[in-house]
Amino acid sequence: MWRMSGQNQSWVSEFILLGFSSDSTTNSILFIVFLLIYLSSVLGNGLIIMLVCLDTQLHTPMYFFLSTLSLLDMGYVTTTMPQMLVHLLAHSQTISFASCWLQMYVFGALGMTESILFVVMAYDRYVAICYPLRYTVILNWDLCIRLAAGTWICGFFSSLLNTFFTMSLPYCGPNRVNHYLCEGPSVRSLACMDTHFVEMVDLVLSVFVVVTPISLIVASYIHIAKAILKIKSTQGRCKAFSTCASHLTVVTLFYLPATYIYMRPNSSSSSERDKQISLFYTAFTPLLNPVVYSLRNKDIKRAFLKVMFYGRWTRGPQW
């Protein structure tokens, strides 16, 4: 539980994640609920990836980025949910310092990558609606690969900076984290030194991965709205808006709680409230994203029905 530093000072070698409750009955109920959420998230996002890979009619930039989002969501819930499920039933809720470091890094990297990916998806909708005849020319395969790779590189590099500064702080006790995962603000509150500098670094990174993406998304949709208003037919306007509605929904579900957690002063934080709000982007968003895109998307429904009832795939246009 403790390790000695060179100056004979005890340092934390593991953390205790307090989770949601100490009551075994409550934890058993939560275990069933979160297990269903986890399995549904993995199956739903996995289904979208499978459909996009198998149906060549879905080989377009929009569905390429959607499958990337699904892959991120699967990684997102797998980084946090299995450990949460084990801790709900186990008597010990400990996590080693190294495991906490790794979870914080991967969780942050996937979250930051997803945040940047939403900007790319907004750009995809902007090109599709404002330049429909040049859509596949502008968003060609090479550009899509570069954009997707760029989001992963930016996300994982930004998380490395954030995690390095947070876990480099001295932790000499206590080691009880009032959370169900190793998330930066909750762990950093246990450091036994002033964390003002690290908090400033975290704020700068938050501006980069939260405020900047939101601003770019808003700018994209201002141009999209102007283009939609120029469409004369009501049916055409509704069709154009429907292609953006799913993206706007998942963006709202992701950014609202993330903005609350990472963009507010630490003095106004509440550990219990933070745990509840963080569930939106750690559990519910990965669960709801496939539902939102499936319910409002005729192409996904068609591909699903094809694999379920026909078992064959129609060759479609390549991009």
Coordinates of C-alpha atoms in Angstrom, one line a residue:
M1 CA 0.0 0.0 0.0
W2 CA 2.9 2.3 0.7
R3 CA 6.4 2.6 -0.8
M4 CA 9.4 4.5 0.6
S5 CA 11.0 7.4 -1.2
G6 CA 14.7 8.2 -1.1
Q7 CA 14.0 10.6 1.8
N8 CA 12.3 7.9 3.9
Q9 CA 8.9 9.4 3.1
S10 CA 6.0 7.1 2.5
W11 CA 4.5 7.3 -1.0
V12 CA 1.2 5.7 -2.2
S13 CA 1.7 2.5 -4.2
E14 CA -2.0 1.8 -4.7
F15 CA -5.3 3.6 -4.6
I16 CA -8.7 2.6 -3.3
L17 CA -11.6 3.4 -5.5
L18 CA -14.6 4.0 -3.3
G19 CA -17.1 3.5 -6.1
F20 CA -20.8 4.2 -5.6
S21 CA -21.8 2.5 -2.4
S22 CA -20.6 0.3 0.5
D23 CA -23.9 -1.6 0.7
S24 CA -23.6 -5.1 -0.9
T25 CA -27.2 -5.2 -2.0
T26 CA -26.9 -1.9 -3.8
N27 CA -23.7 -3.0 -5.4
S28 CA -25.3 -6.2 -6.6
I29 CA -28.1 -4.2 -8.3
L30 CA -25.6 -1.8 -9.8
F31 CA -23.5 -4.8 -11.1
I32 CA -26.5 -6.1 -13.1
V33 CA -27.3 -2.6 -14.4
F34 CA -23.8 -1.8 -15.5
L35 CA -23.2 -5.3 -16.9
L36 CA -26.2 -4.8 -19.2
I37 CA -25.0 -1.4 -20.2
Y38 CA -21.5 -2.7 -20.9
L39 CA -22.7 -5.6 -23.0
S40 CA -25.2 -3.5 -24.9
S41 CA -22.6 -0.9 -25.6
V42 CA -20.1 -3.4 -27.0
L43 CA -22.7 -5.2 -29.0
G44 CA -24.3 -2.0 -30.4
N45 CA -21.0 -0.4 -31.4
G46 CA -19.6 -3.7 -32.7
L47 CA -22.7 -4.1 -34.8
I48 CA -22.2 -0.7 -36.5
I49 CA -18.6 -1.5 -37.2
M50 CA -19.6 -4.9 -38.7
L51 CA -22.3 -3.4 -40.9
V52 CA -20.0 -0.6 -42.2
C53 CA -17.3 -3.1 -43.0
L54 CA -19.6 -5.6 -44.7
D55 CA -22.0 -3.4 -46.7
T56 CA -20.2 -1.6 -49.5
Q57 CA -23.0 0.9 -49.7
L58 CA -21.9 2.2 -46.4
H59 CA -18.3 2.8 -47.6
T60 CA -18.6 6.6 -47.5
P61 CA -16.8 9.2 -45.4
M62 CA -19.8 9.6 -43.0
Y63 CA -19.9 5.9 -42.1
F64 CA -16.1 5.6 -42.0
F65 CA -16.1 8.2 -39.3
L66 CA -19.1 6.6 -37.6
S67 CA -17.3 3.3 -37.4
T68 CA -14.3 5.1 -35.9
L69 CA -16.6 6.6 -33.3
S70 CA -18.0 3.2 -32.5
L71 CA -14.5 1.8 -32.1
L72 CA -13.6 4.6 -29.7
D73 CA -16.8 4.0 -27.7
M74 CA -16.0 0.3 -27.4
G75 CA -12.5 1.1 -26.1
Y76 CA -14.0 3.8 -23.8
V77 CA -16.3 1.4 -21.9
T78 CA -13.8 -1.4 -21.9
T79 CA -11.3 0.9 -20.2
T80 CA -13.6 1.5 -17.2
M81 CA -16.5 -0.9 -17.0
P82 CA -14.8 -4.3 -16.4
Q83 CA -12.9 -2.9 -13.4
M84 CA -16.0 -1.2 -12.1
L85 CA -17.9 -4.5 -12.3
V86 CA -15.2 -6.4 -10.5
H87 CA -15.1 -3.8 -7.7
L88 CA -18.8 -3.9 -7.3
L89 CA -18.6 -7.5 -6.2
A90 CA -15.2 -7.7 -4.7
H91 CA -14.3 -7.0 -1.1
S92 CA -11.2 -5.0 -2.2
Q93 CA -11.5 -2.0 -4.4
T94 CA -7.7 -1.3 -4.8
I95 CA -5.9 -0.5 -8.0
S96 CA -2.1 -0.3 -8.2
F97 CA -0.4 3.0 -9.0
A98 CA 0.7 1.7 -12.4
S99 CA -2.8 0.5 -13.3
C100 CA -4.3 3.8 -12.2
W101 CA -1.7 5.6 -14.4
L102 CA -2.6 3.4 -17.4
Q103 CA -6.3 3.7 -16.9
M104 CA -6.1 7.5 -16.6
Y105 CA -4.0 7.7 -19.8
V106 CA -6.1 5.4 -22.0
F107 CA -9.4 6.8 -20.7
G108 CA -8.2 10.4 -21.3
A109 CA -6.7 9.5 -24.7
L110 CA -9.9 7.9 -26.0
G111 CA -12.0 10.7 -24.7
M112 CA -9.8 13.4 -26.2
T113 CA -9.7 11.5 -29.5
E114 CA -13.5 11.3 -29.6
S115 CA -13.8 15.0 -28.8
I116 CA -11.6 15.8 -31.8
L117 CA -13.4 13.2 -34.0
F118 CA -16.7 15.1 -33.5
V119 CA -15.1 18.1 -35.2
V120 CA -14.1 15.9 -38.2
M121 CA -17.7 14.5 -38.3
A122 CA -19.0 18.1 -38.3
Y123 CA -16.7 18.9 -41.2
D124 CA -18.0 15.8 -43.0
R125 CA -21.6 17.1 -42.7
Y126 CA -20.5 20.6 -43.8
V127 CA -19.0 19.3 -47.0
A128 CA -21.9 16.9 -47.6
I129 CA -24.5 19.7 -47.4
C130 CA -22.6 22.7 -48.6
Y131 CA -20.7 21.0 -51.5
P132 CA -22.8 17.8 -52.2
L133 CA -21.6 17.4 -55.8
R134 CA -17.9 17.5 -54.7
Y135 CA -18.4 15.5 -51.5
T136 CA -16.4 12.4 -52.4
V137 CA -13.9 14.4 -54.2
I138 CA -13.1 16.7 -51.2
L139 CA -13.4 13.9 -48.6
N140 CA -11.4 11.3 -50.6
W141 CA -10.1 8.1 -49.0
D142 CA -6.6 9.5 -48.3
L143 CA -7.9 12.6 -46.6
C144 CA -10.3 10.5 -44.4
I145 CA -7.4 8.3 -43.3
R146 CA -5.3 11.3 -42.5
L147 CA -8.1 13.0 -40.5
A148 CA -8.9 9.8 -38.5
A149 CA -5.2 9.2 -37.8
G150 CA -4.7 12.8 -36.8
T151 CA -7.5 12.6 -34.2
W152 CA -5.9 9.5 -32.6
I153 CA -2.4 11.1 -32.6
C154 CA -3.7 14.4 -31.0
G155 CA -5.8 12.6 -28.5
F156 CA -3.1 10.2 -27.3
F157 CA -0.4 12.9 -27.2
S158 CA -2.6 15.3 -25.2
S159 CA -3.6 12.6 -22.7
L160 CA 0.1 11.7 -22.3
L161 CA 0.9 15.3 -21.2
N162 CA -2.1 15.4 -18.8
T163 CA -1.4 12.0 -17.3
F164 CA 2.3 12.6 -16.9
F165 CA 1.8 15.9 -15.0
T166 CA -0.9 14.4 -12.8
M167 CA 0.8 11.2 -11.9
S168 CA 4.2 12.9 -11.3
L169 CA 2.7 14.7 -8.3
P170 CA 3.7 13.2 -4.9
Y171 CA 1.0 11.1 -3.3
C172 CA 1.9 10.4 0.3
G173 CA -1.6 9.7 1.7
P174 CA -4.6 9.4 1.9
N175 CA -5.1 7.0 -1.0
R176 CA -8.9 6.8 -1.1
V177 CA -10.3 8.1 -4.4
N178 CA -13.9 9.1 -4.2
H179 CA -14.7 7.8 -7.7
Y180 CA -15.2 4.5 -9.6
L181 CA -12.2 5.1 -11.9
C182 CA -8.9 6.9 -12.0
E183 CA -10.0 10.2 -13.5
G184 CA -7.5 13.1 -13.3
P185 CA -9.3 15.7 -11.1
S186 CA -10.3 13.0 -8.5
V187 CA -6.8 11.5 -8.2
R188 CA -5.1 14.9 -8.3
S189 CA -7.1 16.1 -5.3
L190 CA -5.1 13.6 -3.2
A191 CA -1.7 15.0 -4.0
C192 CA 0.3 16.3 -1.0
M193 CA 1.6 19.4 -2.7
D194 CA 0.1 22.5 -4.5
T195 CA -1.4 21.4 -7.8
H196 CA -2.0 24.9 -9.2
F197 CA 0.5 24.4 -12.1
V198 CA -1.0 21.0 -13.1
E199 CA -4.5 22.4 -12.9
M200 CA -3.4 25.2 -15.3
V201 CA -2.0 22.6 -17.7
D202 CA -5.2 20.7 -17.5
L203 CA -7.2 23.8 -18.2
V204 CA -5.1 24.6 -21.3
L205 CA -5.6 21.0 -22.6
S206 CA -9.3 21.3 -21.8
V207 CA -9.6 24.4 -23.9
F208 CA -7.8 22.5 -26.7
V209 CA -10.0 19.4 -26.6
V210 CA -13.3 20.9 -25.4
V211 CA -13.7 24.6 -26.1
T212 CA -11.9 24.6 -29.5
P213 CA -13.8 21.6 -30.9
I214 CA -17.2 23.1 -29.7
S215 CA -16.3 26.4 -31.4
L216 CA -15.4 24.6 -34.7
I217 CA -18.6 22.5 -34.6
V218 CA -20.7 25.6 -34.0
A219 CA -19.0 27.4 -36.9
S220 CA -19.6 24.3 -39.1
Y221 CA -23.3 24.2 -38.3
I222 CA -23.7 28.0 -38.8
H223 CA -22.6 27.4 -42.4
I224 CA -24.8 24.2 -42.6
A225 CA -27.8 26.2 -41.4
K226 CA -27.3 28.9 -44.0
A227 CA -27.0 26.2 -46.7
I228 CA -30.2 24.4 -45.5
L229 CA -32.2 27.7 -45.5
K230 CA -31.3 28.2 -49.2
I231 CA -33.0 24.9 -50.1
K232 CA -36.4 25.8 -51.5
S233 CA -38.4 22.6 -50.8
T234 CA -39.5 21.7 -47.3
Q235 CA -38.8 18.0 -47.9
G236 CA -35.2 18.9 -49.0
R237 CA -34.7 20.9 -45.9
C238 CA -35.9 18.1 -43.6
K239 CA -33.7 15.6 -45.4
A240 CA -30.7 17.8 -45.0
F241 CA -31.3 18.5 -41.4
S242 CA -32.0 14.8 -40.6
T243 CA -28.5 14.0 -41.7
C244 CA -27.1 16.3 -39.0
A245 CA -29.6 15.5 -36.2
S246 CA -27.8 12.4 -35.0
H247 CA -24.5 14.1 -34.9
L248 CA -25.9 17.0 -32.9
T249 CA -27.5 14.7 -30.4
V250 CA -24.3 12.7 -29.6
V251 CA -22.2 15.9 -29.5
T252 CA -24.6 17.3 -26.9
L253 CA -24.6 14.1 -24.8
F254 CA -20.8 14.1 -24.8
Y255 CA -19.8 17.7 -24.4
L256 CA -22.3 18.9 -21.8
P257 CA -21.1 16.6 -18.9
A258 CA -17.4 16.9 -20.1
T259 CA -17.6 20.7 -20.0
Y260 CA -19.0 20.6 -16.5
I261 CA -16.3 18.3 -15.2
Y262 CA -13.2 19.8 -16.9
M263 CA -14.0 23.5 -17.4
R264 CA -15.2 24.6 -14.0
P265 CA -13.2 25.8 -11.0
N266 CA -12.0 23.0 -8.6
S267 CA -13.4 24.9 -5.7
S268 CA -16.9 24.2 -6.9
S269 CA -16.4 20.5 -7.4
S270 CA -18.4 17.8 -5.6
S271 CA -17.1 14.3 -5.7
E272 CA -20.5 12.6 -5.4
R273 CA -22.0 14.8 -8.1
D274 CA -18.9 14.4 -10.3
K275 CA -19.3 10.6 -10.2
Q276 CA -22.9 10.7 -11.3
I277 CA -22.3 13.2 -14.1
S278 CA -19.2 11.4 -15.4
L279 CA -21.5 8.3 -16.0
F280 CA -23.0 10.2 -19.0
Y281 CA -19.8 10.1 -21.0
T282 CA -18.3 6.9 -19.5
A283 CA -21.4 4.7 -19.8
F284 CA -24.5 6.3 -21.3
T285 CA -22.9 8.0 -24.3
P286 CA -21.3 4.9 -25.7
L287 CA -24.6 3.1 -25.1
L288 CA -26.8 5.7 -26.8
N289 CA -24.6 6.6 -29.7
P290 CA -25.5 3.4 -31.7
V291 CA -29.1 3.8 -30.8
V292 CA -29.2 7.4 -32.0
Y293 CA -27.5 6.7 -35.3
S294 CA -29.6 3.5 -35.9
L295 CA -33.0 4.9 -35.1
R296 CA -32.6 8.0 -37.4
N297 CA -30.6 6.3 -40.2
K298 CA -32.3 4.4 -43.0
D299 CA -29.0 3.1 -44.4
I300 CA -28.0 1.5 -41.1
K301 CA -31.5 0.0 -40.8
R302 CA -31.4 -1.3 -44.3
A303 CA -27.9 -2.9 -43.8
F304 CA -29.1 -4.5 -40.5
L305 CA -32.2 -6.0 -42.1
K306 CA -30.2 -7.2 -45.0
V307 CA -27.8 -9.2 -42.8
M308 CA -30.6 -10.4 -40.5
F309 CA -33.1 -11.6 -43.1
Y310 CA -31.4 -11.9 -46.4
G311 CA -27.9 -12.8 -45.5
R312 CA -26.5 -11.2 -48.7
W313 CA -24.7 -8.0 -49.5
T314 CA -25.4 -5.9 -52.5
R315 CA -22.3 -4.4 -54.2
G316 CA -22.5 -0.7 -53.9
P317 CA -20.4 2.3 -55.0
Q318 CA -16.8 2.4 -53.8
W319 CA -15.3 5.6 -52.5

